[in-house]
Structure formats: structure tokens, C-alpha cells
PDB file of C-alpha atoms in Angstrom:
ATOM      1  CA  MET A  12      -0.188   0.248  -0.549  1.00  0.00           C
ATOM      2  CA  GLN A  13       1.069   3.759  -0.818  1.00  0.00           C
ATOM      3  CA  ILE A  14      -0.125   6.382   1.221  1.00  0.00           C
ATOM      4  CA  PHE A  15       0.739   9.469   0.558  1.00  0.00           C
ATOM      5  CA  LEU A  16       0.317  12.642   2.710  1.00  0.00           C
ATOM      6  CA  ALA A  17      -0.026  16.370   3.283  1.00  0.00           C
ATOM      7  CA  ARG A  18      -0.489  19.445   5.328  1.00  0.00           C
ATOM      8  CA  ASN A  19      -0.442  23.060   4.345  1.00  0.00           C
ATOM      9  CA  ASN A  20      -1.234  22.450   0.488  1.00  0.00           C
ATOM     10  CA  VAL A  21       2.279  19.976   0.248  1.00  0.00           C
ATOM     11  CA  GLN A  22       2.405  16.364  -0.540  1.00  0.00           C
ATOM     12  CA  ALA A  23       4.575  14.092   0.294  1.00  0.00           C
ATOM     13  CA  GLY A  24       4.670  10.603  -0.228  1.00  0.00           C
ATOM     14  CA  PRO A  25       4.968   7.538  -1.120  1.00  0.00           C
ATOM     15  CA  TYR A  26       4.572   6.105   2.651  1.00  0.00           C
ATOM     16  CA  THR A  27       4.727   2.462   3.510  1.00  0.00           C
ATOM     17  CA  LEU A  28       1.739   1.239   6.506  1.00  0.00           C
ATOM     18  CA  ASP A  29       4.795   1.100   8.519  1.00  0.00           C
ATOM     19  CA  GLN A  30       6.253   3.977   8.320  1.00  0.00           C
ATOM     20  CA  LEU A  31       2.832   6.330   8.605  1.00  0.00           C
ATOM     21  CA  ASN A  32       2.975   4.667  11.998  1.00  0.00           C
ATOM     22  CA  ILE A  33       5.318   5.218  12.715  1.00  0.00           C
ATOM     23  CA  MET A  34       4.901   8.871  11.982  1.00  0.00           C
ATOM     24  CA  LEU A  35       2.585   8.283  14.434  1.00  0.00           C
ATOM     25  CA  THR A  36       3.704   7.598  16.723  1.00  0.00           C
ATOM     26  CA  SER A  37       7.356  10.202  16.828  1.00  0.00           C
ATOM     27  CA  GLY A  38       4.776  13.336  16.184  1.00  0.00           C
ATOM     28  CA  GLU A  39       6.231  13.856  13.038  1.00  0.00           C
ATOM     29  CA  VAL A  40       2.619  13.111  11.443  1.00  0.00           C
ATOM     30  CA  VAL A  41      -0.831  14.996  13.467  1.00  0.00           C
ATOM     31  CA  LEU A  42      -4.127  13.835  13.381  1.00  0.00           C
ATOM     32  CA  ASP A  43      -5.013  17.026  11.235  1.00  0.00           C
ATOM     33  CA  ASP A  44      -3.224  16.048   8.354  1.00  0.00           C
ATOM     34  CA  LEU A  45      -5.077  15.033   4.761  1.00  0.00           C
ATOM     35  CA  ILE A  46      -4.193  11.555   3.623  1.00  0.00           C
ATOM     36  CA  TRP A  47      -4.550   9.171   0.783  1.00  0.00           C
ATOM     37  CA  HIS A  48      -4.348   5.705  -0.785  1.00  0.00           C
ATOM     38  CA  GLU A  49      -5.292   3.232  -3.477  1.00  0.00           C
ATOM     39  CA  GLY A  50      -9.441   2.726  -1.731  1.00  0.00           C
ATOM     40  CA  LEU A  51     -10.035   6.544  -0.524  1.00  0.00           C
ATOM     41  CA  ASP A  52     -12.284   8.318  -2.675  1.00  0.00           C
ATOM     42  CA  GLN A  53     -10.731  11.896  -1.336  1.00  0.00           C
ATOM     43  CA  TRP A  54      -8.384  13.401   0.833  1.00  0.00           C
ATOM     44  CA  GLN A  55      -9.489  12.966   4.215  1.00  0.00           C
ATOM     45  CA  ARG A  56      -8.130  13.654   7.908  1.00  0.00           C
ATOM     46  CA  VAL A  57      -5.780  11.859   9.693  1.00  0.00           C
ATOM     47  CA  GLY A  58      -7.991  11.411  12.752  1.00  0.00           C
ATOM     48  CA  ASN A  59     -10.916  10.030  11.900  1.00  0.00           C
ATOM     49  CA  LEU A  60      -9.474   7.018   9.832  1.00  0.00           C
ATOM     50  CA  THR A  61      -7.778   5.951  12.878  1.00  0.00           C
ATOM     51  CA  ASN A  62     -10.001   7.092  15.147  1.00  0.00           C
ATOM     52  CA  ASN A  63      -8.433   9.685  16.330  1.00  0.00           C
ATOM     53  CA  GLN A  64      -5.308   7.138  18.004  1.00  0.00           C
ATOM     54  CA  THR A  65      -1.598   7.057  16.557  1.00  0.00           C
ATOM     55  CA  TYR A  66      -2.453   4.019  15.484  1.00  0.00           C
ATOM     56  CA  TYR A  67      -3.425   3.468  11.724  1.00  0.00           C
ATOM     57  CA  ARG A  68      -4.652   0.366  10.659  1.00  0.00           C
ATOM     58  CA  PRO A  69      -6.511   0.015   7.010  1.00  0.00           C
ATOM     59  CA  ALA A  70     -10.233  -2.069   6.491  1.00  0.00           C
ATOM     60  CA  PRO A  71      -8.418  -4.107   3.854  1.00  0.00           C
ATOM     61  CA  ILE A  72      -9.933  -2.652   0.391  1.00  0.00           C
ATOM     62  CA  VAL A  73     -12.732  -4.147  -1.882  1.00  0.00           C
ATOM     63  CA  THR A  74     -12.874  -3.807  -5.625  1.00  0.00           C
ATOM     64  CA  ALA A  75     -15.920  -2.758  -5.796  1.00  0.00           C
ATOM     65  CA  ASP A  76     -18.105  -4.902  -9.209  1.00  0.00           C
ATOM     66  CA  ASN A  77     -18.411  -3.662 -13.025  1.00  0.00           C
ATOM     67  CA  ASN A  78     -22.165  -2.572 -11.788  1.00  0.00           C
ATOM     68  CA  ASP A  79     -20.440  -0.251  -9.765  1.00  0.00           C
ATOM     69  CA  SER A  80     -17.153   1.248 -10.799  1.00  0.00           C
ATOM     70  CA  ILE A  81     -17.433   4.621 -11.139  1.00  0.00           C
ATOM     71  CA  ILE A  82     -15.619   4.384 -14.517  1.00  0.00           C
ATOM     72  CA  ASN A  83     -18.252   2.772 -15.696  1.00  0.00           C
ATOM     73  CA  ASN A  84     -19.904   6.430 -15.713  1.00  0.00           C
ATOM     74  CA  VAL A  85     -17.156   8.505 -17.671  1.00  0.00           C
ATOM     75  CA  THR A  86     -16.843   8.486 -21.609  1.00  0.00           C
ATOM     76  CA  ILE A  87     -15.157   4.735 -22.754  1.00  0.00           C
ATOM     77  CA  PHE A  88     -12.008   6.457 -25.057  1.00  0.00           C
ATOM     78  CA  PRO A  89     -11.543   4.124 -28.060  1.00  0.00           C
ATOM     79  CA  GLU A  90      -7.398   4.505 -28.332  1.00  0.00           C
ATOM     80  CA  ASP A  91      -7.669   4.087 -24.583  1.00  0.00           C
ATOM     81  CA  SER A  92      -9.164   0.667 -24.128  1.00  0.00           C
ATOM     82  CA  ALA A  93      -7.621  -3.271 -25.032  1.00  0.00           C
ATOM     83  CA  SER A  94      -8.098  -2.841 -28.492  1.00  0.00           C
ATOM     84  CA  SER A  95      -4.576  -0.025 -28.156  1.00  0.00           C
ATOM     85  CA  THR A  96      -3.233  -0.472 -24.604  1.00  0.00           C
ATOM     86  CA  GLY A  97      -3.778  -4.162 -23.593  1.00  0.00           C
ATOM     87  CA  GLN A  98      -5.073  -3.241 -20.841  1.00  0.00           C
ATOM     88  CA  ASP A  99      -8.963  -3.274 -19.263  1.00  0.00           C
ATOM     89  CA  ASP A 100     -11.785  -2.080 -21.427  1.00  0.00           C
ATOM     90  CA  LYS A 101     -11.982   0.987 -18.949  1.00  0.00           C
ATOM     91  CA  ALA A 102      -9.075   2.715 -17.484  1.00  0.00           C
ATOM     92  CA  VAL A 103      -8.946   5.868 -19.216  1.00  0.00           C
ATOM     93  CA  SER A 104      -6.001   8.117 -18.480  1.00  0.00           C
ATOM     94  CA  LEU A 105      -6.542  10.959 -15.331  1.00  0.00           C
ATOM     95  CA  ASP A 106      -5.246  13.721 -17.928  1.00  0.00           C
ATOM     96  CA  ARG A 107      -8.046  11.735 -19.764  1.00  0.00           C
ATOM     97  CA  LEU A 108     -11.037  11.242 -17.256  1.00  0.00           C
ATOM     98  CA  TYR A 109     -10.100  15.143 -16.081  1.00  0.00           C
ATOM     99  CA  GLY A 110     -10.699  17.170 -19.233  1.00  0.00           C
ATOM    100  CA  LYS A 111      -6.447  17.983 -20.055  1.00  0.00           C
ATOM    101  CA  PRO A 112      -4.412  17.975 -22.729  1.00  0.00           C
ATOM    102  CA  GLU A 113      -2.549  13.910 -22.642  1.00  0.00           C
ATOM    103  CA  ARG A 114       1.540  13.323 -22.306  1.00  0.00           C
ATOM    104  CA  PRO A 115       3.095  11.287 -23.245  1.00  0.00           C
ATOM    105  CA  ALA A 116       3.244   7.405 -21.649  1.00  0.00           C
ATOM    106  CA  GLU A 117       6.925   7.891 -21.346  1.00  0.00           C
ATOM    107  CA  ASN A 118       6.945  10.560 -18.993  1.00  0.00           C
ATOM    108  CA  ALA A 119       3.753   9.536 -16.258  1.00  0.00           C
ATOM    109  CA  LYS A 120       5.369   5.608 -16.476  1.00  0.00           C
ATOM    110  CA  ASN A 121       7.892   6.548 -13.810  1.00  0.00           C
ATOM    111  CA  SER A 122       5.429   9.422 -12.109  1.00  0.00           C
ATOM    112  CA  LYS A 123       2.587   9.193  -8.991  1.00  0.00           C
ATOM    113  CA  VAL A 124      -0.793  10.589  -9.020  1.00  0.00           C
ATOM    114  CA  ASP A 125      -0.806  14.531  -7.556  1.00  0.00           C
ATOM    115  CA  MET A 126      -4.578  13.461  -5.950  1.00  0.00           C
ATOM    116  CA  THR A 127      -5.082  17.080  -5.077  1.00  0.00           C
ATOM    117  CA  THR A 128      -4.605  18.562  -8.913  1.00  0.00           C
ATOM    118  CA  ASN A 129      -5.928  14.666 -10.639  1.00  0.00           C
ATOM    119  CA  ARG A 130      -2.097  15.653 -12.452  1.00  0.00           C
ATOM    120  CA  GLN A 131       1.304  13.472 -11.864  1.00  0.00           C
ATOM    121  CA  TYR A 132       4.619  14.329  -9.787  1.00  0.00           C
ATOM    122  CA  THR A 133       7.658  12.770  -9.545  1.00  0.00           C
ATOM    123  CA  PRO A 134       7.546  11.841  -5.927  1.00  0.00           C
ATOM    124  CA  ASN A 135      10.582  13.606  -3.833  1.00  0.00           C
ATOM    125  CA  SER A 136      11.693  11.626  -1.215  1.00  0.00           C
ATOM    126  CA  ASN A 137      13.129  14.701   0.804  1.00  0.00           C
ATOM    127  CA  VAL A 138       9.652  16.206   1.052  1.00  0.00           C
ATOM    128  CA  SER A 139       9.461  16.493   5.292  1.00  0.00           C
ATOM    129  CA  LEU A 140       6.070  17.211   7.037  1.00  0.00           C
ATOM    130  CA  ASN A 141       6.811  19.264   9.487  1.00  0.00           C
ATOM    131  CA  LYS A 142       6.165  22.744   9.649  1.00  0.00           C
ATOM    132  CA  SER A 143       9.277  24.054   9.561  1.00  0.00           C
ATOM    133  CA  GLY A 144      10.043  23.157   6.042  1.00  0.00           C
ATOM    134  CA  ALA A 145      11.696  20.561   4.091  1.00  0.00           C
ATOM    135  CA  LYS A 146      14.990  18.263   6.024  1.00  0.00           C
ATOM    136  CA  LYS A 147      17.354  17.861   4.002  1.00  0.00           C
ATOM    137  CA  ILE A 148      19.101  14.177   4.435  1.00  0.00           C
ATOM    138  CA  SER A 149      22.512  13.955   2.174  1.00  0.00           C
ATOM    139  CA  ASP A 150      23.929  10.932   2.001  1.00  0.00           C
ATOM    140  CA  ASN A 151      27.224  11.252   4.578  1.00  0.00           C
ATOM    141  CA  ASP A 152      23.820  11.554   7.699  1.00  0.00           C
ATOM    142  CA  LYS A 153      23.537   9.356   9.978  1.00  0.00           C
ATOM    143  CA  VAL A 154      19.377   8.374  10.697  1.00  0.00           C
ATOM    144  CA  VAL A 155      18.184   6.648  13.369  1.00  0.00           C
ATOM    145  CA  GLY A 156      14.266   6.176  13.174  1.00  0.00           C
ATOM    146  CA  ASP A 157      12.829  10.532  12.725  1.00  0.00           C
ATOM    147  CA  VAL A 158      16.383  12.713  12.796  1.00  0.00           C
ATOM    148  CA  VAL A 159      19.125  12.471  11.506  1.00  0.00           C
ATOM    149  CA  LEU A 160      22.720  12.324  14.022  1.00  0.00           C
ATOM    150  CA  ALA A 161      24.730  15.201  13.927  1.00  0.00           C
ATOM    151  CA  PRO A 162      28.294  14.701  12.372  1.00  0.00           C
ATOM    152  CA  ILE A 163      31.110  14.912  14.655  1.00  0.00           C
ATOM    153  CA  MET A 164      32.927  17.698  13.873  1.00  0.00           C
ATOM    154  CA  SER A 165      29.765  19.691  14.002  1.00  0.00           C
ATOM    155  CA  ARG A 166      29.772  18.547  18.147  1.00  0.00           C
ATOM    156  CA  VAL A 167      34.088  19.479  18.532  1.00  0.00           C
ATOM    157  CA  LEU A 168      33.400  22.316  16.529  1.00  0.00           C
ATOM    158  CA  ALA A 169      30.175  23.195  19.633  1.00  0.00           C
ATOM    159  CA  THR A 170      32.641  22.169  21.759  1.00  0.00           C
ATOM    160  CA  ALA A 171      35.361  24.814  20.674  1.00  0.00           C
ATOM    161  CA  LEU A 172      32.594  27.757  20.835  1.00  0.00           C
ATOM    162  CA  ASN A 173      31.985  26.972  24.207  1.00  0.00           C
ATOM    163  CA  GLY A 174      34.712  27.033  25.594  1.00  0.00           C
ATOM    164  CA  LEU A 175      36.199  29.925  22.638  1.00  0.00           C
ATOM    165  CA  LEU A 176      32.752  32.107  25.070  1.00  0.00           C
ATOM    166  CA  TYR A 177      34.023  31.184  28.718  1.00  0.00           C
ATOM    167  CA  VAL A 178      37.634  32.473  27.041  1.00  0.00           C
ATOM    168  CA  LEU A 179      36.426  35.465  26.167  1.00  0.00           C
ATOM    169  CA  ALA A 180      33.595  36.144  29.360  1.00  0.00           C
ATOM    170  CA  ILE A 181      37.255  35.359  32.009  1.00  0.00           C
ATOM    171  CA  PHE A 182      39.402  37.919  29.014  1.00  0.00           C
ATOM    172  CA  PRO A 183      39.901  40.715  31.747  1.00  0.00           C
ATOM    173  CA  LEU A 184      41.511  37.878  34.552  1.00  0.00           C
ATOM    174  CA  VAL A 185      43.243  36.654  32.025  1.00  0.00           C
ATOM    175  CA  MET A 186      44.931  40.307  30.656  1.00  0.00           C
ATOM    176  CA  ALA A 187      45.394  41.525  34.367  1.00  0.00           C
ATOM    177  CA  LEU A 188      47.640  38.056  34.994  1.00  0.00           C
ATOM    178  CA  THR A 189      49.683  38.815  31.961  1.00  0.00           C
ATOM    179  CA  LYS A 190      51.049  41.509  33.656  1.00  0.00           C
ATOM    180  CA  MET A 191      52.189  39.924  36.802  1.00  0.00           C
ATOM    181  CA  ASP A 192      54.400  37.387  37.511  1.00  0.00           C
ATOM    182  CA  VAL A 193      53.045  34.683  38.165  1.00  0.00           C
ATOM    183  CA  ASP A 194      54.614  31.245  38.894  1.00  0.00           C
ATOM    184  CA  TYR A 195      53.444  28.586  37.341  1.00  0.00           C
ATOM    185  CA  THR A 196      55.705  26.079  39.478  1.00  0.00           C
ATOM    186  CA  LYS A 197      53.218  26.246  42.202  1.00  0.00           C
ATOM    187  CA  PHE A 198      50.452  24.598  40.322  1.00  0.00           C
ATOM    188  CA  GLN A 199      52.292  21.656  38.984  1.00  0.00           C
ATOM    189  CA  ASN A 200      52.695  20.146  42.805  1.00  0.00           C
ATOM    190  CA  ILE A 201      49.348  17.345  42.444  1.00  0.00           C
ATOM    191  CA  GLN A 202      50.295  16.629  45.744  1.00  0.00           C
ATOM    192  CA  ASP A 203      50.079  19.770  47.252  1.00  0.00           C
ATOM    193  CA  MET A 204      46.581  21.810  46.714  1.00  0.00           C
ATOM    194  CA  ASP A 205      46.660  23.610  49.364  1.00  0.00           C
ATOM    195  CA  ALA A 206      50.332  25.315  48.195  1.00  0.00           C
ATOM    196  CA  ALA A 207      48.164  26.156  44.833  1.00  0.00           C
ATOM    197  CA  TYR A 208      45.291  27.391  46.702  1.00  0.00           C
ATOM    198  CA  GLN A 209      46.404  29.723  48.157  1.00  0.00           C
ATOM    199  CA  TYR A 210      48.194  31.449  45.888  1.00  0.00           C
ATOM    200  CA  SER A 211      45.881  30.623  43.568  1.00  0.00           C
ATOM    201  CA  MET A 212      43.930  33.040  46.198  1.00  0.00           C
ATOM    202  CA  THR A 213      46.591  35.619  47.150  1.00  0.00           C
ATOM    203  CA  LEU A 214      47.069  36.282  43.161  1.00  0.00           C
ATOM    204  CA  MET A 215      43.635  37.010  42.883  1.00  0.00           C
ATOM    205  CA  GLU A 216      43.895  39.786  45.632  1.00  0.00           C
ATOM    206  CA  SER A 217      46.042  41.265  43.770  1.00  0.00           C
ATOM    207  CA  ILE A 218      44.517  41.051  40.604  1.00  0.00           C
ATOM    208  CA  PRO A 219      42.034  45.392  40.629  1.00  0.00           C
ATOM    209  CA  SER A 220      38.660  44.555  41.935  1.00  0.00           C
ATOM    210  CA  SER A 221      36.260  46.081  39.518  1.00  0.00           C
ATOM    211  CA  THR A 222      38.535  43.663  36.682  1.00  0.00           C
ATOM    212  CA  LEU A 223      37.606  40.618  39.112  1.00  0.00           C
ATOM    213  CA  MET A 224      33.613  42.159  39.237  1.00  0.00           C
ATOM    214  CA  MET A 225      33.807  42.461  35.645  1.00  0.00           C
ATOM    215  CA  SER A 226      35.177  38.957  34.913  1.00  0.00           C
ATOM    216  CA  GLN A 227      33.560  37.338  37.406  1.00  0.00           C
ATOM    217  CA  VAL A 228      29.794  38.843  36.079  1.00  0.00           C
ATOM    218  CA  MET A 229      31.065  37.759  32.567  1.00  0.00           C
ATOM    219  CA  VAL A 230      31.716  34.400  33.551  1.00  0.00           C
ATOM    220  CA  PHE A 231      27.789  33.702  35.905  1.00  0.00           C
ATOM    221  CA  GLY A 232      26.255  35.744  33.199  1.00  0.00           C
ATOM    222  CA  LEU A 233      27.172  33.519  30.639  1.00  0.00           C
ATOM    223  CA  PHE A 234      26.619  29.904  32.794  1.00  0.00           C
ATOM    224  CA  ALA A 235      23.363  31.140  33.300  1.00  0.00           C
ATOM    225  CA  LEU A 236      23.197  31.702  29.724  1.00  0.00           C
ATOM    226  CA  GLN A 237      23.523  28.718  29.017  1.00  0.00           C
ATOM    227  CA  LEU A 238      21.424  27.099  31.807  1.00  0.00           C
ATOM    228  CA  VAL A 239      18.628  28.578  29.674  1.00  0.00           C
ATOM    229  CA  PHE A 240      19.104  27.427  26.133  1.00  0.00           C
ATOM    230  CA  ILE A 241      20.313  23.787  27.442  1.00  0.00           C
ATOM    231  CA  THR A 242      16.667  23.607  29.584  1.00  0.00           C
ATOM    232  CA  LEU A 243      14.594  24.883  27.198  1.00  0.00           C
ATOM    233  CA  ARG A 244      16.540  23.781  23.639  1.00  0.00           C
ATOM    234  CA  GLY A 245      19.066  20.907  24.868  1.00  0.00           C
ATOM    235  CA  GLN A 246      21.631  23.685  23.802  1.00  0.00           C
ATOM    236  CA  SER A 247      24.847  25.054  25.011  1.00  0.00           C
ATOM    237  CA  LEU A 248      25.364  28.331  22.815  1.00  0.00           C
ATOM    238  CA  GLY A 249      27.580  26.534  20.663  1.00  0.00           C
ATOM    239  CA  LYS A 250      24.758  24.122  19.717  1.00  0.00           C
ATOM    240  CA  LEU A 251      22.561  26.678  18.573  1.00  0.00           C
ATOM    241  CA  ILE A 252      24.912  28.055  16.700  1.00  0.00           C
ATOM    242  CA  THR A 253      26.250  24.600  15.089  1.00  0.00           C
ATOM    243  CA  GLY A 254      22.743  23.726  14.496  1.00  0.00           C
ATOM    244  CA  ILE A 255      22.403  20.721  16.647  1.00  0.00           C
ATOM    245  CA  ARG A 256      20.543  19.475  19.765  1.00  0.00           C
ATOM    246  CA  VAL A 257      20.621  16.733  22.883  1.00  0.00           C
ATOM    247  CA  VAL A 258      18.198  14.472  22.727  1.00  0.00           C
ATOM    248  CA  ASP A 259      16.474  11.050  24.454  1.00  0.00           C
ATOM    249  CA  GLN A 260      17.625   7.852  22.973  1.00  0.00           C
ATOM    250  CA  THR A 261      14.741   6.011  23.113  1.00  0.00           C
ATOM    251  CA  THR A 262      11.898   9.303  22.756  1.00  0.00           C
ATOM    252  CA  HIS A 263      14.096  11.711  20.673  1.00  0.00           C
ATOM    253  CA  ARG A 264      12.185  14.598  21.737  1.00  0.00           C
ATOM    254  CA  LEU A 265      13.965  16.704  24.745  1.00  0.00           C
ATOM    255  CA  PRO A 266      15.711  14.204  27.863  1.00  0.00           C
ATOM    256  CA  SER A 267      14.738  14.715  30.917  1.00  0.00           C
ATOM    257  CA  PHE A 268      15.763  18.167  33.749  1.00  0.00           C
ATOM    258  CA  THR A 269      17.788  15.419  35.424  1.00  0.00           C
ATOM    259  CA  LYS A 270      19.330  14.096  32.352  1.00  0.00           C
ATOM    260  CA  LEU A 271      20.070  16.738  30.929  1.00  0.00           C
ATOM    261  CA  ILE A 272      21.058  19.582  33.546  1.00  0.00           C
ATOM    262  CA  GLY A 273      22.425  17.054  36.362  1.00  0.00           C
ATOM    263  CA  MET A 274      24.707  14.448  34.526  1.00  0.00           C
ATOM    264  CA  ARG A 275      24.810  16.234  30.921  1.00  0.00           C
ATOM    265  CA  THR A 276      26.463  19.720  32.418  1.00  0.00           C
ATOM    266  CA  LEU A 277      26.475  20.002  35.812  1.00  0.00           C
ATOM    267  CA  LEU A 278      28.160  16.307  36.360  1.00  0.00           C
ATOM    268  CA  LEU A 279      30.351  17.210  33.251  1.00  0.00           C
ATOM    269  CA  PHE A 280      30.943  20.184  34.236  1.00  0.00           C
ATOM    270  CA  ILE A 281      32.590  19.884  38.039  1.00  0.00           C
ATOM    271  CA  ILE A 282      34.560  16.146  35.382  1.00  0.00           C
ATOM    272  CA  TYR A 283      36.270  18.401  33.053  1.00  0.00           C
ATOM    273  CA  ASN A 284      37.031  21.165  35.731  1.00  0.00           C
ATOM    274  CA  LEU A 285      39.365  18.365  38.298  1.00  0.00           C
ATOM    275  CA  LEU A 286      40.557  17.093  34.764  1.00  0.00           C
ATOM    276  CA  PHE A 287      41.808  20.488  34.434  1.00  0.00           C
ATOM    277  CA  SER A 288      42.823  21.672  37.798  1.00  0.00           C
ATOM    278  CA  PHE A 289      45.661  18.296  38.084  1.00  0.00           C
ATOM    279  CA  THR A 290      46.439  18.726  33.964  1.00  0.00           C
ATOM    280  CA  SER A 291      45.581  20.752  30.569  1.00  0.00           C
ATOM    281  CA  PHE A 292      46.966  17.550  28.970  1.00  0.00           C
ATOM    282  CA  LEU A 293      44.694  15.469  31.148  1.00  0.00           C
ATOM    283  CA  GLY A 294      41.357  16.830  30.513  1.00  0.00           C
ATOM    284  CA  PHE A 295      42.225  17.421  26.665  1.00  0.00           C
ATOM    285  CA  VAL A 296      43.166  13.804  26.935  1.00  0.00           C
ATOM    286  CA  VAL A 297      39.841  12.265  27.676  1.00  0.00           C
ATOM    287  CA  ILE A 298      37.179  15.140  25.656  1.00  0.00           C
ATOM    288  CA  ILE A 299      39.531  13.536  22.554  1.00  0.00           C
ATOM    289  CA  VAL A 300      38.559   9.568  24.072  1.00  0.00           C
ATOM    290  CA  HIS A 301      34.882  11.082  23.770  1.00  0.00           C
ATOM    291  CA  TYR A 302      34.841  12.042  20.784  1.00  0.00           C
ATOM    292  CA  TYR A 303      36.669   8.951  19.640  1.00  0.00           C
ATOM    293  CA  MET A 304      34.130   6.417  20.991  1.00  0.00           C
ATOM    294  CA  ALA A 305      31.459   8.356  19.263  1.00  0.00           C
ATOM    295  CA  SER A 306      33.304   7.928  15.706  1.00  0.00           C
ATOM    296  CA  LYS A 307      33.070   4.546  16.272  1.00  0.00           C
ATOM    297  CA  SER A 308      30.094   4.360  17.907  1.00  0.00           C
ATOM    298  CA  PRO A 309      26.653   3.330  15.079  1.00  0.00           C
ATOM    299  CA  GLU A 310      25.273   6.478  16.615  1.00  0.00           C
ATOM    300  CA  ASN A 311      27.413   8.571  17.483  1.00  0.00           C
ATOM    301  CA  ILE A 312      27.748   7.864  20.693  1.00  0.00           C
ATOM    302  CA  GLY A 313      30.756   8.536  22.888  1.00  0.00           C
ATOM    303  CA  TRP A 314      31.084   8.351  27.570  1.00  0.00           C
ATOM    304  CA  HIS A 315      29.295  11.677  27.544  1.00  0.00           C
ATOM    305  CA  ASP A 316      26.339   9.457  25.000  1.00  0.00           C
ATOM    306  CA  LYS A 317      26.437   6.056  27.709  1.00  0.00           C
ATOM    307  CA  LEU A 318      26.038   7.865  30.861  1.00  0.00           C
ATOM    308  CA  ALA A 319      23.074  10.316  30.431  1.00  0.00           C
ATOM    309  CA  LYS A 320      22.058   7.827  28.120  1.00  0.00           C
ATOM    310  CA  THR A 321      21.499  10.884  25.316  1.00  0.00           C
ATOM    311  CA  LEU A 322      22.255  11.667  21.539  1.00  0.00           C
ATOM    312  CA  VAL A 323      23.423  14.743  19.711  1.00  0.00           C
ATOM    313  CA  VAL A 324      20.810  15.515  16.743  1.00  0.00           C
ATOM    314  CA  LYS A 325      20.542  17.782  13.997  1.00  0.00           C
ATOM    315  CA  ALA A 326      17.815  20.299  15.948  1.00  0.00           C
ATOM    316  CA  ASP A 327      14.372  19.511  15.334  1.00  0.00           C
ATOM    317  CA  SER A 328      11.538  21.887  15.917  1.00  0.00           C
ATOM    318  CA  SER A 329       9.334  18.308  16.553  1.00  0.00           C
ATOM    319  CA  GLN A 330      12.035  17.606  18.859  1.00  0.00           C
ATOM    320  CA  LEU A 331      10.490  20.175  21.288  1.00  0.00           C
ATOM    321  CA  VAL A 332       6.923  19.257  20.937  1.00  0.00           C
ATOM    322  CA  LYS A 333       6.878  17.288  24.327  1.00  0.00           C
ATOM    323  CA  LYS A 334       4.782  13.588  23.255  1.00  0.00           C
ATOM    324  CA  PRO A 335       0.828  13.749  24.844  1.00  0.00           C
ATOM    325  CA  LYS A 336       0.840  11.135  27.726  1.00  0.00           C
ATOM    326  CA  VAL A 337      -1.024   8.075  27.247  1.00  0.00           C
ATOM    327  CA  LYS A 338      -3.795   7.319  28.866  1.00  0.00           C
TER     328      LYS A 338
END
């Protein structure tokens, strides 16, 4: 069975019954969309056929008797009959049926019937029913269900952008430190962290209070902004710029607050803070390991994603829609 769908005068398809039910479950197809397939005499609302459920079980298609066929009510043209085409006597082209100019048969062989205009068209496999517009998928994209996985390089770029934003936030502090004679060996002795802390406090006291306050305001402002976007959209500022988002591995929607903020944000912030406190080299190694694991995984899953049971995907507005609870 080939199923065609339409929304806002935009037609998509054909789809199989299994594809339709998957899109209904995921919310990509909604009950107010229009549907047509063989056996229906006109476009109908999806919800009318599914009894407003997110699963479609079509009734068996019954072939009408000759006496009941609507083709009995149209003119039979000699050139459309079995004597000239080798087909059933009642086979009439749609162009002829609707009084439109005939097109060469070779152009119609590879086309599908457009039920909205009674013309023929070649379906576009990249048409999406999302109101945000068509979502184009390239040959290199990895698709899992109804989401497109974010490329590894997009994720690396997002991380780099977040790091750059942090550097910009502490830039006044960095400039002040460059003007001071800092003994960096104090921070290299892991065995004596207390001495390193005391030395850092001494440095902070030597920095002008206005510079210190400006840097603190910028850092806290950046963190607050990041938390707002992560909570509401599943995107850090770096991911927002690169057009990718964190979603739940199961629902492909925004993860729970615990996963999104607790596991993927605060816990990772603490882990990387500790790693970079010991040595910057160790922190970068762990980041590289994460992206190496993701590049070898079929679903681009690194250890961050395993920990929080999330995926990083190309951002799409449908991912922000909460799935209705089953009553």
C-alpha cells in the first residue's frame, strides 16, 4: 500500500503503512494532516481514519463490482481500450478523465498520481511534513528513527565554540594575570593542592577589584545563559550556533531535567574542572577519547552520551514538542 500525506497544500510520499505508523507515534505526522491511499475516494483527515489514535489499521480494500465502478460513468475513448493498449476496457488516463491535455506515456510511467490536482508528479523523498520546512538528508548523514545524528565535526566545533565563549568571559582576568609575575610551578605539584589554592588566592587579591568583578559577572552571566538554553532547547550556545541538539535516546525528544542538567551539564562540568585543575593535557585527552568513541559508534555515542543515555542530533523543531502521555 502506498500512502500519500499532505499538510498546508504540500504533499509528501508515498509511504508504507509501517512508516506512517512510526511517524504517527513520533509526532511527525499529526492527526490533522490529510491522507490518501488506494481505496479512498478523496483526501481525509488522518484522525478520522484512526479514530483519533496514533496508529492506523486500514480496512481491507474491496474492489468494486463493474456495475458499481465510477468508471462506468465516464466516456470510454477507443484509444484507451484493450484493443489499443492491451489493458482493461475501462482504463482511462487521469488527464483524459479530467479533460486535460494528454502527455506522452513515457513521461507518465515513472510518476505518481497527485490527488490534490489530478495531475502527475514525481515524488520527492526528502519532503518532510514538519511545519519548519523540508529537512534535507545527505548521503553522509546517519539516521536513527526520525532524527539525523549530528556529525562529529559539528559536535567538536560546538565544544570549541563553548570553550571560546568561556575564554572571552574570563578575558579581563587573563589580561590582568599576564601583567603579573605568575609562578606556574605552584600549580603543577598535585601533592600540595593546598599550597596551589593559597597561591591562587594571593593572585586574586593582587588583581584590581573592578577587573575581578567584571570577569565574575561575565562568567556567571555566560553560565546562566548556557543553562537557560540547555534547559529549554537542549542546546548550549555552541550547539545552537552549529544547529545541533541533545535528545533522549528513546523518545528522541528533550531529555529529562536530570539527564540534561544533572548528568550532561553539572556532572561533566565538575569532571572536566577537576581534570583541567590537575593538568590541561589530561582534560584534552578525555575529550579526545569521548569523540573517538563517538566516531566509532553506529549512533555517534561517546562516553558522555552513554552516561546520560542521550543522542546529539541535528536540531529540528519537532524535537521540542512533548509527546502526549498515554492515558
